Coordinates of C-alpha atoms and ligand atoms in Angstrom, one line a residue:
Chain A
M9 CA 184.1 108.5 133.6
G10 CA 184.8 104.8 135.1
I11 CA 182.7 103.0 137.4
G12 CA 182.6 104.4 141.2
I13 CA 184.1 107.5 139.8
T14 CA 182.1 111.0 141.0
E15 CA 182.4 114.6 140.5
L16 CA 184.5 114.4 143.9
T17 CA 186.6 111.9 143.2
V18 CA 190.1 113.3 142.6
R19 CA 191.6 111.8 139.3
I20 CA 195.5 111.0 139.8
V21 CA 197.4 110.1 136.5
V22 CA 201.1 108.7 137.4
L23 CA 203.6 109.0 135.1
A24 CA 205.7 105.6 134.6
K25 CA 208.8 104.4 132.9
Q26 CA 209.9 101.1 132.0
V27 CA 213.8 100.8 132.5
P28 CA 216.5 98.7 133.0
D29 CA 216.8 97.2 136.3
P30 CA 219.3 99.6 137.8
E31 CA 220.3 96.9 140.7
T32 CA 222.0 95.2 138.0
P33 CA 225.5 94.6 139.0
P34 CA 228.5 96.6 137.3
S35 CA 230.0 93.7 136.2
Q36 CA 226.3 92.3 134.1
F37 CA 226.3 96.2 132.6
K38 CA 227.3 95.8 129.0
I39 CA 226.8 98.1 126.1
D40 CA 226.5 97.5 122.2
E41 CA 228.7 100.5 121.2
S42 CA 227.5 99.4 117.4
T43 CA 224.1 100.6 118.2
N44 CA 224.7 102.6 121.1
T45 CA 222.2 100.7 123.0
V46 CA 222.2 99.0 126.6
I47 CA 222.4 95.3 126.4
P48 CA 219.8 93.7 128.6
P49 CA 221.6 91.4 131.3
N50 CA 220.4 87.8 130.8
G51 CA 217.4 86.9 133.0
V52 CA 217.5 90.4 134.3
P53 CA 213.8 91.8 133.2
P54 CA 212.9 95.2 132.9
V55 CA 211.1 97.3 136.0
V56 CA 209.3 99.9 136.5
N57 CA 211.5 103.0 137.2
G58 CA 211.8 103.6 141.1
F59 CA 210.8 107.0 141.7
D60 CA 207.9 106.5 139.7
L61 CA 207.0 103.5 142.0
T62 CA 207.2 106.1 144.8
A63 CA 204.8 108.2 142.9
V64 CA 202.5 105.7 143.0
E65 CA 203.0 105.3 146.6
A66 CA 202.0 108.8 147.1
A67 CA 198.9 108.3 145.2
L68 CA 198.1 105.2 147.4
L69 CA 198.8 107.2 150.2
L70 CA 196.0 109.6 149.8
R71 CA 193.9 106.8 149.0
D72 CA 194.8 105.5 152.6
S73 CA 194.1 108.6 154.3
G74 CA 190.4 108.5 153.2
A75 CA 190.3 110.7 149.9
D76 CA 188.5 109.1 146.9
V77 CA 190.7 108.9 144.1
E78 CA 191.1 107.3 140.7
I79 CA 194.7 106.1 139.9
T80 CA 195.9 106.2 136.3
V81 CA 199.3 104.7 135.4
M82 CA 200.4 106.1 132.2
S83 CA 203.4 105.3 130.3
V84 CA 205.0 106.0 126.7
G85 CA 207.4 103.6 124.9
S86 CA 207.7 100.2 122.9
D87 CA 208.5 96.9 124.0
F88 CA 206.6 96.9 127.0
V89 CA 207.0 93.7 129.7
M90 CA 203.6 93.3 131.3
D91 CA 204.8 91.7 134.3
A92 CA 206.8 94.6 135.2
M93 CA 204.2 97.5 133.9
K94 CA 201.5 95.9 136.1
K95 CA 203.3 96.4 139.3
P96 CA 201.7 99.9 139.8
L97 CA 198.6 97.9 139.5
A98 CA 199.5 95.3 141.7
M99 CA 200.0 97.9 144.2
G100 CA 196.7 99.3 144.0
A101 CA 196.3 101.5 141.0
D102 CA 193.3 101.7 139.2
R103 CA 194.0 101.7 135.5
L104 CA 197.0 101.0 133.3
V105 CA 197.3 103.4 130.2
L106 CA 200.2 102.7 127.6
V107 CA 201.0 104.5 124.5
D108 CA 202.6 101.8 122.9
D109 CA 204.1 102.4 119.3
S110 CA 207.5 101.2 117.7
G111 CA 208.1 104.8 116.7
L112 CA 209.0 105.4 120.1
D113 CA 211.8 103.0 120.4
N114 CA 214.3 106.0 120.6
I115 CA 213.1 109.0 121.6
D116 CA 214.4 111.7 123.9
S117 CA 212.7 113.6 126.6
A118 CA 210.9 116.1 124.4
V119 CA 209.6 113.9 122.6
T120 CA 208.1 111.6 125.3
V121 CA 206.5 115.2 127.2
R122 CA 204.8 115.8 123.6
V123 CA 203.4 112.4 123.4
L124 CA 202.3 112.2 127.0
A125 CA 200.7 115.4 127.0
A126 CA 198.6 114.4 124.3
A127 CA 197.4 110.8 125.8
I128 CA 196.7 112.7 129.2
E129 CA 194.2 115.3 126.9
K130 CA 192.9 112.4 125.3
D131 CA 192.3 110.1 128.5
G132 CA 189.8 112.7 129.8
P133 CA 189.9 115.0 132.8
Y134 CA 192.6 114.9 135.4
D135 CA 193.4 116.8 138.9
L136 CA 196.9 115.7 139.5
I137 CA 199.8 114.8 137.9
L138 CA 202.6 112.8 139.4
G139 CA 206.0 111.7 138.4
G140 CA 209.3 110.2 139.7
R141 CA 212.1 112.9 140.1
Q142 CA 214.1 111.1 137.5
A143 CA 214.3 108.2 135.5
S144 CA 217.1 105.6 136.1
D145 CA 217.9 105.1 132.5
W146 CA 218.7 108.8 131.0
D147 CA 218.9 110.6 134.4
Q148 CA 217.7 113.4 132.6
A149 CA 214.6 114.9 135.5
H150 CA 213.2 116.4 132.5
V151 CA 210.0 114.8 131.3
T152 CA 207.7 115.6 134.3
L153 CA 209.0 119.2 134.3
G154 CA 208.2 119.9 130.6
L155 CA 204.6 118.4 130.9
S156 CA 203.9 121.3 133.2
E157 CA 204.8 123.7 130.6
V158 CA 203.3 122.1 128.0
L159 CA 199.9 121.4 129.8
G160 CA 200.5 124.9 131.0
L161 CA 200.1 123.6 135.0
P162 CA 201.8 124.6 138.2
L163 CA 204.9 122.2 139.2
V164 CA 206.5 121.5 142.4
S165 CA 209.2 119.1 142.5
L166 CA 210.6 116.9 145.2
V167 CA 207.5 116.7 146.8
Q168 CA 208.2 114.2 150.1
K169 CA 204.5 114.8 151.7
L170 CA 201.6 115.5 150.1
E171 CA 197.4 116.1 151.7
L172 CA 194.5 116.9 149.9
N173 CA 192.4 119.6 151.0
G174 CA 189.6 120.1 148.7
D175 CA 190.9 122.0 145.7
S176 CA 194.3 122.3 146.5
V177 CA 197.0 120.2 148.0
S178 CA 199.5 120.7 150.8
L179 CA 203.0 119.9 150.4
Q180 CA 206.3 119.4 151.6
R181 CA 209.0 119.8 148.8
V182 CA 212.5 118.9 149.8
I183 CA 215.6 121.1 149.9
P184 CA 219.4 120.7 150.5
D185 CA 219.1 121.1 154.2
G186 CA 215.2 120.4 154.9
Y187 CA 212.0 120.8 153.4
Q188 CA 210.1 124.0 152.3
T189 CA 206.0 123.5 152.9
I190 CA 203.6 124.7 149.8
T191 CA 200.4 124.8 148.9
A192 CA 199.4 124.0 144.8
P193 CA 195.9 124.5 143.5
L194 CA 194.5 121.6 141.3
P195 CA 195.2 120.6 139.0
S196 CA 199.0 120.7 139.5
V197 CA 202.0 118.6 138.2
L198 CA 204.6 117.2 140.8
T199 CA 207.2 115.1 141.1
I200 CA 207.8 112.9 143.9
T201 CA 211.1 112.0 145.6
N202 CA 212.4 108.9 147.5
E203 CA 212.0 110.7 151.1
L204 CA 208.1 109.8 150.6
G205 CA 209.3 106.4 152.0
E206 CA 209.5 103.0 150.3
P207 CA 207.0 102.2 147.7
R208 CA 204.8 99.3 149.2
Y209 CA 205.3 95.4 148.0
P210 CA 201.6 94.0 146.1
N211 CA 200.1 91.7 148.2
L212 CA 198.5 88.4 147.0
R213 CA 195.1 89.9 146.0
G214 CA 196.8 93.1 144.6
I215 CA 198.8 90.8 142.2
M216 CA 195.5 88.9 141.5
Q217 CA 193.3 91.7 140.7
A218 CA 196.4 93.4 138.5
S219 CA 196.6 90.0 136.6
R220 CA 192.8 90.0 135.3
K221 CA 193.4 94.0 134.3
K222 CA 193.8 94.7 130.6
P223 CA 195.8 97.8 130.1
E224 CA 194.3 100.0 127.6
I225 CA 196.5 101.2 124.8
F226 CA 197.0 103.9 122.4
S227 CA 198.8 103.9 119.5
L228 CA 200.7 107.3 118.1
A229 CA 197.9 107.1 115.4
D230 CA 195.2 107.2 118.0
L231 CA 196.6 110.6 119.5
G232 CA 196.8 112.2 115.9
I233 CA 200.5 112.1 115.9
S234 CA 202.6 111.1 113.0
S235 CA 206.2 109.4 114.0
D236 CA 207.6 111.6 111.6
D237 CA 206.8 114.7 113.9
L238 CA 208.7 113.1 116.7
V239 CA 212.6 114.7 115.9
P240 CA 214.8 114.0 118.9
K241 CA 216.4 117.1 119.8
L242 CA 219.5 115.2 121.2
E243 CA 221.3 113.5 118.9
L244 CA 222.8 110.2 120.8
K245 CA 226.3 110.1 119.1
K246 CA 228.4 107.5 121.3
L247 CA 227.2 105.3 124.2
Y248 CA 230.3 103.7 126.3
I249 CA 231.3 102.7 129.8
P250 CA 233.8 105.0 131.0
E251 CA 237.4 103.3 132.0
S252 CA 238.4 103.5 135.6
N253 CA 242.5 102.8 135.9
K254 CA 242.2 103.7 139.6
Q255 CA 244.5 101.3 141.5
V256 CA 243.5 100.8 145.4
E257 CA 246.3 100.5 147.6
L258 CA 245.0 98.0 150.1
I259 CA 246.2 98.7 154.0
E260 CA 246.7 95.1 155.4
G261 CA 247.8 95.0 159.0
E262 CA 248.4 91.8 161.0
D263 CA 244.3 92.3 162.0
E264 CA 241.8 94.6 161.5
A265 CA 242.6 96.9 164.2
D266 CA 246.3 97.1 163.2
S267 CA 244.8 98.0 159.7
G268 CA 242.7 100.7 161.1
K269 CA 245.7 102.2 162.6
K270 CA 248.2 101.9 159.8
L271 CA 245.0 103.4 157.4
A272 CA 245.8 106.6 159.7
L273 CA 249.3 106.8 159.4
R274 CA 249.6 106.1 155.8
L275 CA 247.0 109.0 155.1
R276 CA 249.3 110.9 157.6
E277 CA 252.5 109.9 155.3
E278 CA 250.6 111.6 152.3
K279 CA 249.7 114.8 154.4
L280 CA 246.0 114.1 153.7
I281 CA 244.9 114.6 157.4
Chain B
M14 CA 231.0 133.9 117.8
T15 CA 229.2 131.7 119.7
S16 CA 227.0 133.7 122.4
I17 CA 226.7 131.8 125.7
L18 CA 224.6 133.0 128.4
L19 CA 225.5 131.9 131.8
V20 CA 222.9 132.2 134.6
A21 CA 224.6 132.9 137.8
E22 CA 224.0 131.9 141.1
R23 CA 225.1 133.1 144.7
D24 CA 226.6 131.5 147.5
E25 CA 225.3 132.3 151.0
Q26 CA 227.0 135.5 151.3
G27 CA 225.6 136.7 148.0
E28 CA 228.7 136.3 146.3
I29 CA 229.0 134.5 142.6
N30 CA 229.0 130.9 143.9
Q31 CA 232.0 128.1 143.0
S32 CA 229.8 126.2 140.1
T33 CA 229.0 129.4 138.5
L34 CA 233.0 130.2 138.4
Q35 CA 233.2 126.6 137.0
A36 CA 230.7 126.9 134.8
I37 CA 232.6 130.3 133.4
A38 CA 235.5 128.3 132.6
A39 CA 233.3 125.5 131.0
A40 CA 231.7 128.6 128.9
N41 CA 235.1 130.3 127.7
G42 CA 236.4 126.6 126.9
L43 CA 234.3 127.0 124.0
L44 CA 235.3 128.2 120.5
D45 CA 234.6 132.1 120.0
A46 CA 233.1 132.5 123.1
V47 CA 231.2 135.5 123.9
V48 CA 230.0 134.8 127.3
T49 CA 226.6 137.0 129.2
V50 CA 226.2 136.1 132.8
A51 CA 222.7 136.9 134.0
I52 CA 222.3 137.3 137.8
S53 CA 219.2 138.2 139.8
G54 CA 219.6 141.2 141.4
E55 CA 222.5 143.6 141.8
A56 CA 226.0 142.2 140.7
P57 CA 228.4 142.0 143.7
A58 CA 231.1 144.1 143.3
S59 CA 233.6 141.0 142.3
A60 CA 231.3 140.5 139.4
S61 CA 233.1 143.5 137.8
A62 CA 236.5 141.2 137.7
L63 CA 234.8 138.3 136.0
A64 CA 236.5 136.7 132.9
V65 CA 232.9 137.6 130.5
E66 CA 231.9 140.1 128.0
K67 CA 228.8 141.3 129.8
I68 CA 226.7 141.2 133.0
V69 CA 222.9 141.6 133.1
T70 CA 221.1 142.0 136.1
L71 CA 217.4 140.5 136.2
A72 CA 214.8 142.3 138.1
V73 CA 214.8 140.8 142.1
V74 CA 213.5 137.0 142.1
S75 CA 211.3 137.4 145.1
I76 CA 212.1 135.1 147.9
A77 CA 208.9 133.9 147.5
D78 CA 209.6 132.5 144.3
E79 CA 212.2 130.0 145.8
G80 CA 211.8 126.7 144.9
I81 CA 208.8 127.1 142.5
Y82 CA 211.0 129.5 140.2
D83 CA 208.3 130.8 138.0
Q84 CA 208.9 134.4 138.1
A85 CA 212.9 133.3 137.6
T86 CA 211.7 131.2 134.2
A87 CA 209.5 134.1 133.0
E88 CA 212.6 136.3 133.3
I89 CA 215.3 134.5 132.0
S90 CA 213.1 133.0 129.1
A91 CA 212.2 136.8 128.2
L92 CA 216.1 137.4 128.2
V93 CA 216.5 134.3 126.2
E94 CA 214.1 135.7 123.6
S95 CA 215.3 139.0 123.3
T96 CA 218.9 137.8 123.0
S97 CA 219.1 134.5 121.1
P98 CA 222.0 133.1 122.7
E99 CA 223.5 129.7 121.2
V100 CA 224.2 127.8 124.5
V101 CA 222.2 128.7 128.0
I102 CA 224.4 127.5 130.9
F103 CA 223.0 126.7 134.2
S104 CA 224.4 124.6 137.0
K105 CA 223.1 121.4 138.1
S106 CA 221.5 122.7 141.1
D107 CA 218.0 123.1 142.2
F108 CA 217.3 126.5 140.3
G109 CA 219.2 125.1 137.4
S110 CA 217.5 121.6 136.8
I111 CA 213.9 123.5 137.3
V112 CA 214.7 126.6 135.2
G113 CA 216.6 125.0 132.5
A114 CA 214.1 122.2 131.9
R115 CA 210.9 124.3 131.8
L116 CA 212.8 127.0 129.8
A117 CA 213.8 124.1 127.3
F118 CA 210.2 124.2 126.6
R119 CA 209.3 127.4 126.2
S120 CA 212.1 128.0 123.5
D121 CA 211.4 124.5 122.1
S122 CA 214.7 123.9 122.1
A123 CA 217.0 120.9 123.4
F124 CA 217.8 120.3 127.2
A125 CA 220.6 118.3 128.3
A126 CA 221.0 118.0 132.3
D127 CA 224.0 117.1 134.7
C128 CA 226.6 117.8 131.8
I129 CA 230.4 116.9 132.6
E130 CA 231.6 118.4 129.0
I131 CA 230.5 120.7 126.5
S132 CA 232.3 121.7 123.1
N133 CA 231.7 123.3 120.2
D134 CA 234.6 122.2 118.3
G135 CA 233.2 119.5 116.1
G136 CA 231.3 121.8 113.5
D137 CA 227.7 122.4 113.8
G138 CA 226.3 122.7 116.9
V139 CA 227.2 121.8 120.9
S140 CA 228.2 118.5 121.6
V141 CA 228.3 117.3 125.6
T142 CA 229.0 114.5 127.5
R143 CA 227.0 113.3 130.3
P144 CA 226.6 110.3 132.6
V145 CA 223.5 108.1 132.1
Y146 CA 222.6 105.1 133.9
G147 CA 223.2 106.4 137.2
G148 CA 227.2 106.9 135.9
S149 CA 227.2 103.3 134.6
A150 CA 227.8 104.9 131.0
L151 CA 228.6 108.1 129.6
A152 CA 227.0 109.5 126.7
E153 CA 227.9 111.9 123.9
F154 CA 224.6 114.0 122.5
E155 CA 225.0 116.6 119.3
I156 CA 222.4 119.2 119.8
A157 CA 221.9 120.9 116.6
S158 CA 218.8 123.2 117.3
K159 CA 219.7 126.8 119.3
P160 CA 219.7 127.4 122.1
A161 CA 221.2 124.5 123.5
I162 CA 220.3 124.5 127.2
V163 CA 222.4 122.5 129.6
T164 CA 223.3 122.2 133.5
L165 CA 226.6 121.6 134.6
R166 CA 227.6 119.3 137.1
A167 CA 229.7 120.6 140.1
G168 CA 233.3 120.0 139.6
S169 CA 233.5 118.7 136.0
Y170 CA 235.3 122.0 135.4
E171 CA 237.8 123.9 137.4
A172 CA 237.4 127.7 138.0
G173 CA 239.9 129.4 136.0
N174 CA 241.9 132.7 137.3
E175 CA 241.5 134.8 134.5
T176 CA 239.6 138.2 135.2
G177 CA 238.1 140.7 132.9
S178 CA 236.1 143.9 132.9
P179 CA 232.7 142.9 131.8
S180 CA 230.1 146.0 130.8
I181 CA 226.8 146.0 133.3
E182 CA 223.4 146.6 132.4
A183 CA 220.0 146.0 133.8
F184 CA 217.8 144.1 131.9
D185 CA 213.7 144.3 132.5
S186 CA 211.9 141.5 131.1
G187 CA 208.5 143.4 131.8
A188 CA 207.5 139.8 133.4
S189 CA 205.5 139.7 136.5
V190 CA 204.2 136.3 137.1
E191 CA 201.3 135.3 139.6
Q192 CA 202.5 132.1 141.1
A193 CA 199.6 129.8 141.3
A194 CA 201.6 127.8 144.0
S195 CA 202.7 129.2 146.9
V196 CA 206.0 128.4 149.7
T197 CA 204.0 129.1 153.0
G198 CA 207.1 127.8 155.1
T199 CA 210.7 126.4 155.3
V200 CA 211.9 123.9 158.0
A201 CA 215.6 123.5 158.2
E202 CA 217.4 120.3 159.8
A203 CA 219.4 121.5 162.2
R204 CA 222.9 121.2 161.3
D205 CA 226.1 121.5 163.5
G206 CA 229.5 121.8 162.7
V207 CA 230.8 122.4 158.8
R208 CA 228.0 121.8 155.8
L209 CA 228.6 118.4 154.2
E210 CA 229.2 120.5 150.6
D211 CA 232.3 122.4 151.7
A212 CA 233.8 119.6 154.3
N213 CA 237.5 119.0 153.6
F214 CA 236.8 115.4 155.2
V215 CA 233.5 113.4 154.8
V216 CA 232.8 110.1 156.8
S217 CA 229.9 108.5 155.1
G218 CA 228.2 105.5 156.2
G219 CA 226.3 103.0 154.3
R220 CA 223.9 99.7 154.5
G221 CA 226.8 98.1 155.8
L222 CA 226.6 99.8 159.4
G223 CA 223.3 97.7 159.9
G224 CA 221.6 100.4 162.0
P225 CA 221.5 104.1 163.1
E226 CA 223.9 104.0 166.1
P227 CA 227.2 103.4 164.3
F228 CA 226.8 106.9 162.9
S229 CA 227.6 108.4 166.1
V230 CA 230.9 106.6 165.9
L231 CA 231.1 108.5 162.3
T232 CA 230.1 111.3 164.0
D233 CA 233.0 111.0 166.3
L234 CA 235.5 110.3 163.4
A235 CA 234.2 113.5 161.4
N236 CA 234.2 115.4 164.6
A237 CA 238.2 114.1 165.1
L238 CA 238.7 115.3 161.3
G239 CA 237.0 118.4 161.2
G240 CA 234.7 117.1 158.8
A241 CA 230.9 116.2 158.2
V242 CA 229.1 113.1 158.0
G243 CA 227.6 111.5 155.0
A244 CA 225.2 108.4 154.2
S245 CA 223.8 106.6 151.1
R246 CA 220.8 106.8 149.9
A247 CA 220.1 103.0 151.7
A248 CA 221.5 104.5 154.9
C249 CA 219.1 107.4 154.4
D250 CA 215.9 105.3 153.0
A251 CA 216.3 103.0 156.0
G252 CA 215.7 106.1 158.2
W253 CA 219.3 105.8 160.3
I254 CA 220.1 109.4 159.5
D255 CA 218.1 112.3 157.8
H256 CA 218.1 112.4 153.9
S257 CA 219.8 115.9 154.2
H258 CA 223.3 113.6 154.4
Q259 CA 223.1 111.8 151.4
V260 CA 225.7 112.2 149.2
G261 CA 225.2 111.1 145.1
L262 CA 223.4 111.2 142.0
T263 CA 219.9 112.4 143.7
G264 CA 222.3 113.6 147.3
K265 CA 224.6 116.0 147.5
S266 CA 227.8 116.5 145.6
V267 CA 231.1 116.6 147.6
S268 CA 234.6 117.2 147.1
P269 CA 236.6 117.0 149.8
D270 CA 240.5 115.9 150.2
V271 CA 239.7 112.6 152.2
Y272 CA 236.4 111.1 151.2
I273 CA 236.0 107.6 153.6
A274 CA 233.2 105.4 152.8
V275 CA 232.4 103.1 155.5
G276 CA 229.9 99.9 154.6
I277 CA 229.1 101.7 151.0
S278 CA 229.3 99.4 148.2
G279 CA 230.2 102.3 145.3
A280 CA 227.2 102.1 143.4
S281 CA 227.7 104.4 140.4
Q282 CA 224.8 106.6 141.8
H283 CA 226.4 107.0 145.3
M284 CA 230.0 107.8 143.4
A285 CA 228.3 110.3 141.3
G286 CA 228.2 112.8 144.4
C287 CA 231.8 112.0 145.7
S288 CA 234.0 110.9 142.9
S289 CA 235.9 114.0 142.4
S290 CA 237.4 114.0 146.1
R291 CA 241.2 114.2 146.2
A292 CA 241.7 110.9 147.6
I293 CA 238.3 108.1 148.7
V294 CA 239.3 105.7 151.5
A295 CA 236.8 102.6 151.4
I296 CA 236.2 100.5 154.8
N297 CA 234.3 97.4 153.4
K298 CA 234.3 93.6 154.3
D299 CA 233.7 92.1 150.4
A300 CA 236.8 92.5 148.7
D301 CA 234.8 92.4 145.3
S302 CA 232.7 95.3 146.2
N303 CA 232.9 98.0 143.8
I304 CA 234.0 100.6 146.1
F305 CA 237.6 99.3 145.6
K306 CA 237.7 100.2 142.2
E307 CA 237.2 103.6 142.8
A308 CA 239.1 104.0 146.0
R309 CA 243.0 105.2 146.7
F310 CA 243.0 103.2 150.1
G311 CA 241.3 100.5 151.2
I312 CA 240.7 98.3 154.0
V313 CA 239.3 94.8 153.4
G314 CA 237.5 94.2 156.9
D315 CA 234.7 95.0 159.3
W316 CA 233.9 98.5 159.9
E317 CA 233.5 97.5 163.6
K318 CA 236.9 96.2 164.2
V319 CA 238.4 98.9 161.9
L320 CA 237.3 102.2 162.8
P321 CA 238.0 102.2 166.6
S322 CA 241.7 102.2 166.2
F323 CA 241.6 104.1 163.2
L324 CA 239.7 106.9 165.2
A325 CA 242.2 106.6 168.0
T326 CA 245.3 107.0 166.1
V327 CA 243.8 110.1 164.0
R328 CA 243.0 111.6 167.9
E329 CA 246.4 110.8 168.5
L330 CA 247.9 112.4 165.0
K331 CA 245.8 115.3 165.8
A332 CA 246.6 116.0 168.9
Ligands
FAD8 C1 217.9 106.8 140.3 C2 218.8 106.3 141.1 C3 219.5 107.5 141.8 C4 220.3 106.9 142.8 N1 220.8 107.9 143.8 C5 221.4 107.7 144.9 C6 222.2 108.6 145.2 O1 222.0 110.0 145.4 N2 223.2 108.2 146.6 C7 223.2 106.8 146.7 O2 224.0 106.7 147.8 N3 222.5 106.2 146.3 C8 221.5 106.3 145.5 N4 220.8 105.3 144.6 C9 220.8 103.9 145.0 C10 222.2 103.0 144.8 O3 222.3 102.6 143.4 C11 222.6 102.4 145.7 O4 221.2 101.1 146.0 C12 223.0 102.6 147.3 O5 223.9 103.7 147.1 C13 223.5 101.4 148.1 O6 224.0 101.9 149.1 P1 225.0 101.0 150.3 O7 226.1 101.0 149.6 O8 224.8 101.8 151.6 O9 224.0 99.7 150.2 P2 224.4 98.2 149.5 O10 224.9 98.2 148.2 O11 223.9 97.2 150.1 O12 226.2 98.2 150.2 C14 226.6 98.0 151.7 C15 228.0 97.5 151.5 O13 228.3 97.4 153.0 C16 229.2 96.2 153.2 N5 229.3 95.8 154.7 C17 228.1 94.9 155.0 N6 228.7 94.7 156.3 C18 229.9 95.3 156.8 C19 230.8 95.4 158.0 N7 230.4 95.0 158.7 N8 231.9 96.2 157.2 C20 232.1 96.6 156.4 N9 231.4 96.5 155.2 C21 230.3 96.0 155.6 C22 229.0 95.4 151.8 O14 230.2 94.8 151.6 C23 228.1 96.1 150.8 O15 229.1 96.5 149.7 C24 220.3 105.5 143.6 C25 219.9 104.6 142.4 C26 218.9 105.3 141.6 C27 218.0 103.9 140.6

């Protein structure tokens, strides 16, 4: 137990993944087809997956509401860029635990889940596991869901609001035309969606504190896992940028109002309206 | 023989839904396909004409399971265990995304989400194509282990019109799950007019609208066309319109005859939800905006100046 952690502290693990910045303009998004990898655009550093930052925000909102929480951010990967990975700490998370191993270079979601589960079990007791609804690189939306299976914990996905009530948590889960209210026990695994609200910006104090904190690092060996055991189930054969041969027909009138009128007439001509 | 288990879903009327019919077409496109459809509860009458080998009805999944799907996951896992299919296909719906992902771990098998293509003519196993990086790239994966569990993106395949005469049998999984998390209620967003997913016309607004008020102009236009209002995530996150209007990778998928994007830049994650529209019409003041690479018709201009005359002309044409 860390300093200031008591029996009553709710220990929250937030899963976070380092990804290429999804705001990279399409013109700068390039792929090396000989290695089937994305070429990091010059000068655009990686970021923590956006939905994972929303999950950090969810944990911080619990703290804001008066709950005694300890927030541990956990990530599995290699080539971590600390400026990016420390953002959750700067927002207010307490600890950063990285499983950092070159054997984790090229893994699929099934392998990620195995390693995360081992790291979570090793790191100690927990009450709640939060993850983003999906990662913006492979868009599989698999890891957090799979973790609930491997750890044998209840799962609620697409959570937009949460509230701690003793040993349970009250949730709002987004559905296509509204939301469900759900009660789940602790510990549970939750995926968090952007409907929760924007992740907060780190303030100066947070950034200073984060810069002094050191991540705790596990290797695969620390977890008793050999990289030979980590056989991906999906074998990537080809990664490429789809070609678009669409040709837009620009409607140009005498002025913008005239263009609007011509557009409607053109759509009628095409029997589209 | 390639045995395929396809997990069906129903529409609001209890009929086999459109995504399932598309998935059947995808399944039948595989070499030597033998397709079994699993459905919860009694099969609707129309199911007896589906172009598949067999229909398996599962014990009725209780309403309380909706959204959590513990019971459904247990029943489908049991079915997979007892029938050992080589491929399991779900729609990329709320249900399919969750149950498919969980099933993959229960059956220690591969999971590929949101696929737009599936084939098995390349030798051993199955290969799938799925959009990645929000749709900026496509990835082809090979899956050697069995079963391969996939979810299919709506609109990737066209529903076929073949018919068949499947046998129908009940499957009793014996599973009865004590669900740890419980659904205590549902709060529905009020909706007037057509469902966004079903609309033939969708008028969507983005960050370029600059605030919530302009959505009333989009609503007028949608009403004039008999359509529905959509939005980009940026507009929803800003609180200008409810998230139930969000179109895209993490919102709704629409495929109307005409999709009108107003003040939307056309990020790949947005296009993921509307690219199967018959015609995309873009109104954007930035000629270099990505939306013009996706649109069939476009106006480079300020929506504030373009929309009033467009709306007025649409009204005249409709009168
Ligand atoms: C994992 C992930 C999932 C995502 N899922 C989705 C999703 O489901 N749906 C979605 O939409 N996004 C999604 N996004 C976000 C997406 O990447 C974009 O950030 C978002 O779509 C941008 O919204 P926008 O086009 O409204 O805003 P912007 O990109 O800011 O574009 C605004 C546009 O308005 C134009 N404009 C400004 N003023 C005017 C004017 N007066 N007249 C005309 N045009 C004007 C500008 O030229 C600009 O092109 C996702 C992102 C990630 C990382």
